[in-house]
XYZ file of N, CA and C in Angstrom:
405
model
N 8.034 0.514 52.090
C 7.220 -0.102 50.991
C 7.423 0.482 49.818
N 6.342 1.019 50.108
C 6.034 2.334 48.166
C 8.031 2.199 46.912
N 9.189 2.334 47.844
C 10.366 3.001 47.964
C 10.443 1.285 47.138
N 9.909 0.246 47.598
C 10.391 -1.016 47.399
C 9.520 -1.747 45.478
N 8.369 -0.492 46.268
C 6.935 -1.367 44.623
C 8.170 -0.504 43.415
N 8.453 0.766 43.730
C 9.135 1.387 42.560
C 10.487 1.118 41.771
N 11.293 0.483 42.703
C 12.255 -0.139 41.908
C 12.568 -1.225 41.351
N 11.467 -2.154 42.450
C 10.474 -2.918 41.207
C 10.262 -3.412 40.592
N 8.968 -1.954 40.791
C 9.109 -1.769 39.216
C 9.981 -0.993 37.491
N 10.356 -0.145 38.297
C 11.511 0.195 37.099
C 12.175 -1.418 36.781
N 12.403 -2.038 37.504
C 13.299 -3.364 37.491
C 12.506 -4.335 36.127
N 11.422 -4.445 36.270
C 10.502 -5.166 35.350
C 10.286 -4.299 33.810
N 10.229 -3.519 34.139
C 10.001 -2.323 32.901
C 11.215 -2.776 32.310
N 12.451 -2.333 32.462
C 14.151 -2.525 31.912
C 13.803 -3.802 31.647
N 13.564 -4.576 32.577
C 13.467 -6.254 31.722
C 13.100 -6.072 30.695
N 12.191 -6.113 30.702
C 10.924 -5.449 29.130
C 11.214 -5.414 28.031
N 12.102 -4.028 28.140
C 12.341 -3.548 27.048
C 13.532 -4.187 26.425
N 14.753 -4.533 27.572
C 15.194 -5.388 27.101
C 16.052 -6.316 26.554
N 14.788 -7.338 26.637
C 13.901 -8.396 25.816
C 13.095 -8.600 25.255
N 13.337 -6.860 23.806
C 12.676 -6.439 22.572
C 13.148 -6.836 22.072
N 14.582 -6.118 22.131
C 15.812 -6.232 21.160
C 15.311 -5.284 20.358
N 14.905 -5.404 19.127
C 14.333 -4.396 18.190
C 15.774 -3.779 17.200
N 17.015 -4.248 17.556
C 17.789 -2.989 16.978
C 18.541 -2.822 15.850
N 17.868 -2.370 14.683
C 18.634 -2.180 13.699
C 20.637 -2.002 12.838
N 20.653 -2.894 12.316
C 21.732 -3.027 11.838
C 22.424 -1.564 10.863
N 21.169 -1.783 9.485
C 21.416 -0.278 8.555
C 20.802 -0.853 8.066
N 20.029 0.810 7.156
C 18.842 1.169 6.481
C 19.672 1.978 5.078
N 19.583 1.757 3.945
C 19.418 2.136 2.937
C 18.770 2.172 1.926
N 19.156 3.307 1.370
C 18.126 4.158 0.555
C 19.485 4.289 -1.338
N 19.187 3.864 -2.678
C 19.916 4.174 -3.564
C 19.024 3.881 -5.001
N 19.458 4.473 -6.474
C 18.973 4.369 -7.084
C 19.549 3.106 -8.421
N 18.306 1.749 -8.385
C 18.578 0.908 -9.361
C 18.161 0.626 -10.665
N 18.852 1.726 -11.768
C 18.124 2.132 -13.439
C 17.324 3.194 -12.750
N 15.724 3.040 -12.676
C 15.012 4.228 -12.366
C 14.590 4.059 -11.077
N 14.173 3.056 -10.411
C 14.048 3.099 -9.222
C 14.808 2.499 -7.859
N 14.323 3.502 -6.980
C 14.642 3.729 -5.515
C 14.459 2.357 -5.282
N 15.464 1.650 -4.153
C 15.992 0.370 -3.443
C 15.917 0.960 -2.175
N 15.198 -0.332 -1.850
C 15.437 0.288 0.157
C 15.676 -0.849 0.392
N 16.289 -1.198 1.168
C 17.058 -2.805 2.217
C 17.177 -2.317 3.937
N 16.997 -3.191 4.681
C 17.066 -2.167 5.913
C 18.402 -4.011 6.523
N 18.937 -4.367 7.608
C 18.808 -5.421 7.698
C 19.160 -5.571 9.357
N 18.230 -6.104 10.080
C 17.644 -5.975 11.905
C 19.095 -7.055 12.747
N 19.691 -5.873 13.289
C 20.573 -7.167 14.715
C 19.965 -8.214 14.983
N 19.142 -7.832 15.963
C 18.111 -8.644 16.627
C 16.638 -7.217 16.447
N 15.869 -8.968 15.798
C 14.423 -8.595 15.892
C 13.323 -9.352 17.194
N 13.733 -9.479 17.568
C 12.569 -9.692 19.076
C 12.110 -8.783 18.932
N 10.366 -9.255 19.485
C 9.764 -7.772 19.723
C 9.328 -7.537 18.318
N 9.737 -7.479 17.142
C 9.522 -6.595 15.967
C 7.610 -7.427 15.573
N 7.232 -6.700 15.233
C 5.618 -7.234 14.668
C 5.565 -6.762 13.576
N 5.746 -5.960 12.702
C 6.044 -5.422 11.299
C 6.818 -4.132 11.245
N 7.144 -4.257 9.634
C 8.115 -3.044 9.340
C 6.941 -2.049 8.108
N 7.466 -1.155 7.951
C 7.014 -0.245 6.998
C 7.483 1.332 6.342
N 7.493 1.055 5.162
C 8.329 1.995 4.966
C 7.521 2.817 4.486
N 8.339 4.249 4.566
C 7.443 5.221 4.893
C 8.036 6.205 4.022
N 7.622 7.235 2.704
C 7.953 8.356 1.492
C 7.270 9.183 2.164
N 8.323 10.638 1.731
C 7.827 12.110 1.452
C 8.539 11.846 0.670
N 7.601 13.227 -0.374
C 8.430 13.592 -1.422
C 8.867 15.032 -1.547
N 9.650 15.225 -1.925
C 9.954 16.615 -1.564
C 10.576 17.464 -0.565
N 10.326 16.807 0.904
C 10.480 16.937 2.368
C 11.172 16.166 2.236
N 11.299 16.737 4.314
C 10.717 15.608 5.165
C 10.031 15.677 5.896
N 9.180 16.010 5.260
C 7.472 16.453 6.413
C 6.496 15.287 5.688
N 4.854 15.177 5.986
C 4.519 14.290 4.896
C 4.134 13.014 4.980
N 5.274 12.107 6.280
C 5.722 10.418 5.601
C 4.540 9.850 5.277
N 4.138 9.538 4.564
C 2.914 7.852 4.149
C 3.709 6.845 3.809
N 2.862 6.363 4.791
C 3.175 4.710 4.037
C 2.995 3.931 2.926
N 3.234 3.093 2.351
C 4.299 2.858 1.309
C 4.452 1.449 1.734
N 4.277 0.921 2.257
C 4.509 -0.384 2.266
C 4.512 -1.217 3.260
N 4.398 -2.575 3.719
C 4.900 -3.560 4.253
C 5.486 -4.535 4.863
N 5.528 -5.063 5.703
C 6.316 -6.435 5.663
C 5.842 -7.655 7.077
N 5.074 -7.962 7.338
C 4.741 -8.891 8.405
C 5.451 -9.744 8.603
N 6.445 -10.616 7.493
C 6.216 -11.798 7.323
C 8.309 -11.374 8.347
N 8.425 -11.828 9.460
C 9.736 -11.818 9.382
C 11.040 -12.624 8.788
N 11.701 -12.334 8.903
C 12.754 -12.602 7.489
C 14.127 -13.061 9.252
N 14.175 -13.071 9.813
C 15.044 -13.500 11.000
C 16.709 -12.489 11.400
N 17.537 -12.355 12.301
C 18.064 -11.799 12.778
C 19.380 -11.942 11.414
N 19.801 -10.390 11.329
C 20.686 -9.888 9.792
C 20.207 -10.696 8.204
N 19.205 -10.763 8.441
C 18.596 -10.940 6.775
C 18.198 -9.173 6.781
N 18.221 -9.811 5.246
C 18.069 -8.292 4.479
C 16.827 -8.332 3.689
N 16.565 -7.152 4.166
C 14.836 -6.939 3.814
C 15.269 -6.148 2.850
N 14.464 -6.266 1.349
C 14.725 -5.177 0.579
C 13.080 -4.801 -0.468
N 12.853 -3.277 -0.872
C 11.716 -2.838 -1.294
C 11.868 -2.190 -2.620
N 11.472 -1.821 -3.179
C 12.151 -1.588 -5.007
C 10.609 -0.806 -4.952
N 10.718 0.856 -5.102
C 9.934 1.657 -5.057
C 9.054 1.833 -6.557
N 8.105 0.788 -7.318
C 8.011 1.136 -8.734
C 7.360 1.685 -8.444
N 6.428 2.853 -8.115
C 5.923 4.711 -8.143
C 6.266 5.691 -7.913
N 7.383 5.563 -8.220
C 8.087 6.973 -8.125
C 8.001 7.768 -9.714
N 7.770 6.699 -11.191
C 7.613 7.340 -11.895
C 6.691 8.138 -12.472
N 5.581 7.818 -11.484
C 4.005 8.549 -12.010
C 3.903 10.109 -11.345
N 5.682 10.029 -10.764
C 5.784 11.641 -10.280
C 7.043 12.801 -10.976
N 6.771 13.816 -10.276
C 7.382 14.948 -10.957
C 9.045 14.774 -10.156
N 8.656 14.813 -8.932
C 9.431 14.692 -7.610
C 11.165 14.054 -7.516
N 12.022 15.304 -7.932
C 13.358 14.072 -8.334
C 13.791 13.963 -6.174
N 13.762 14.301 -5.550
C 13.970 13.924 -4.030
C 12.753 13.073 -3.180
N 13.656 11.818 -3.150
C 12.712 10.942 -2.974
C 13.025 10.404 -0.756
N 12.147 10.800 -0.183
C 13.219 10.941 1.368
C 12.773 9.494 1.794
N 13.376 8.980 2.585
C 12.773 7.034 2.776
C 13.122 6.865 4.228
N 12.217 6.029 5.059
C 12.135 5.711 6.745
C 11.395 4.080 6.685
N 12.155 4.018 7.510
C 12.047 2.226 8.106
C 10.908 2.713 9.074
N 9.931 2.771 9.517
C 9.071 2.384 10.676
C 9.190 0.607 11.546
N 9.513 -0.041 12.454
C 8.942 -1.027 13.169
C 8.603 -0.390 14.303
N 7.215 -1.392 14.425
C 6.446 -1.424 14.748
C 7.068 -2.788 15.645
N 6.833 -2.507 17.505
C 6.339 -3.595 18.261
C 5.026 -4.315 19.414
N 5.873 -5.287 19.728
C 4.810 -5.681 20.680
C 4.790 -5.579 21.896
N 5.550 -4.630 22.368
C 5.750 -4.097 23.536
C 4.387 -2.739 23.863
N 3.738 -3.181 24.127
C 2.858 -1.625 24.414
C 2.923 -1.064 22.650
N 2.791 -1.398 21.855
C 2.332 -0.900 19.989
C 3.471 0.182 20.309
N 4.218 -0.559 20.771
C 5.584 1.251 20.410
C 5.905 1.269 19.062
N 6.894 2.060 18.806
C 7.109 2.587 17.412
C 8.392 3.013 17.177
N 9.530 2.540 15.525
C 10.870 3.290 16.179
C 10.659 3.676 14.616
N 11.228 5.077 14.016
C 12.008 4.896 13.381
C 13.452 4.706 12.823
N 13.955 4.703 11.430
C 15.180 4.404 11.134
C 15.695 6.120 10.928
N 16.581 5.531 10.515
C 16.873 7.804 10.134
C 16.091 7.463 8.725
N 16.421 8.927 8.106
C 15.657 9.388 7.158
C 17.338 9.136 5.952
N 16.713 8.770 4.841
C 17.323 7.884 3.781
C 16.603 9.086 2.392
N 17.722 9.623 1.182
C 17.362 9.993 0.440
C 17.777 9.448 -0.688
N 17.147 10.201 -2.225
C 17.559 9.582 -3.064
C 17.021 10.312 -4.054
N 17.935 10.321 -5.190
C 17.836 11.596 -6.604
C 16.592 10.455 -8.166
N 15.871 10.915 -8.266
C 15.158 10.438 -9.841
C 14.858 11.699 -10.290
N 15.653 10.891 -11.146
C 15.383 12.201 -12.895
C 14.463 10.923 -14.066
N 12.963 11.858 -13.664
C 12.033 11.238 -14.290
C 12.147 11.844 -15.291
N 12.239 11.345 -16.881
C 11.647 12.374 -17.103
C 9.706 12.322 -17.780
N 9.318 13.240 -19.447
C 8.198 13.080 -19.177
C 7.733 12.075 -19.725
N 9.036 10.923 -20.864
C 8.026 9.727 -20.758
C 7.821 8.390 -20.046
N 8.206 8.724 -18.876
C 8.637 7.538 -17.739
C 7.425 8.536 -16.937
N 7.109 10.173 -16.681
C 5.950 10.217 -15.967
C 4.844 9.620 -16.624
N 5.211 9.592 -17.894
C 3.401 9.118 -18.991
C 3.123 7.689 -18.295
N 4.481 7.401 -18.410
C 4.080 5.724 -18.568
C 4.296 5.744 -16.996
N 4.365 6.143 -15.157
C 4.351 5.846 -14.116
C 2.398 5.635 -14.316
N 2.522 6.711 -14.647
C 0.676 7.606 -14.557
C -0.149 6.642 -15.166
N 0.546 5.732 -16.644
C -0.753 4.846 -17.052
C -0.706 3.325 -16.111
N 1.166 2.948 -15.659
C 0.525 1.865 -14.896
C 0.164 1.786 -13.704
N -0.556 3.033 -13.028
C -0.883 2.841 -11.924
C -2.292 3.379 -12.752
N -3.520 3.557 -13.734
C -4.423 3.217 -13.596
C -5.026 1.891 -13.768
N -4.006 0.671 -14.162
C -4.001 -0.870 -14.496
C -4.191 -0.839 -12.888
N -3.555 -1.025 -12.088
C -3.446 -1.601 -11.054
C -4.064 -2.249 -10.249
């Protein structure tokens, strides 16, 4: 009897995971002018509750959430985020990843990490810091 219970439990779990989908199609980070631009597309958004962009400055440790997307656009649509906060920092390499939150047990998955090189001069850093003061 227990054997059938375990097999049934495994089948339910596998069907639940299959129904969630959440298949990342693409994830890019690139520079447009002075700004890092993050884009992604999902082949399947079933079960996705929100997306979060995370950034790490100067290394691939200590990622911090910098933006969230709660409104889903639909399968195959392109999401875009422009990181306007990089001018206030002196780091030249920024690492980004996408966190995908799902409704199934509050699970999270992550995209591959992408990096961009930003060349901020002192004037851009000062301007970025001043803008941050007035937000």
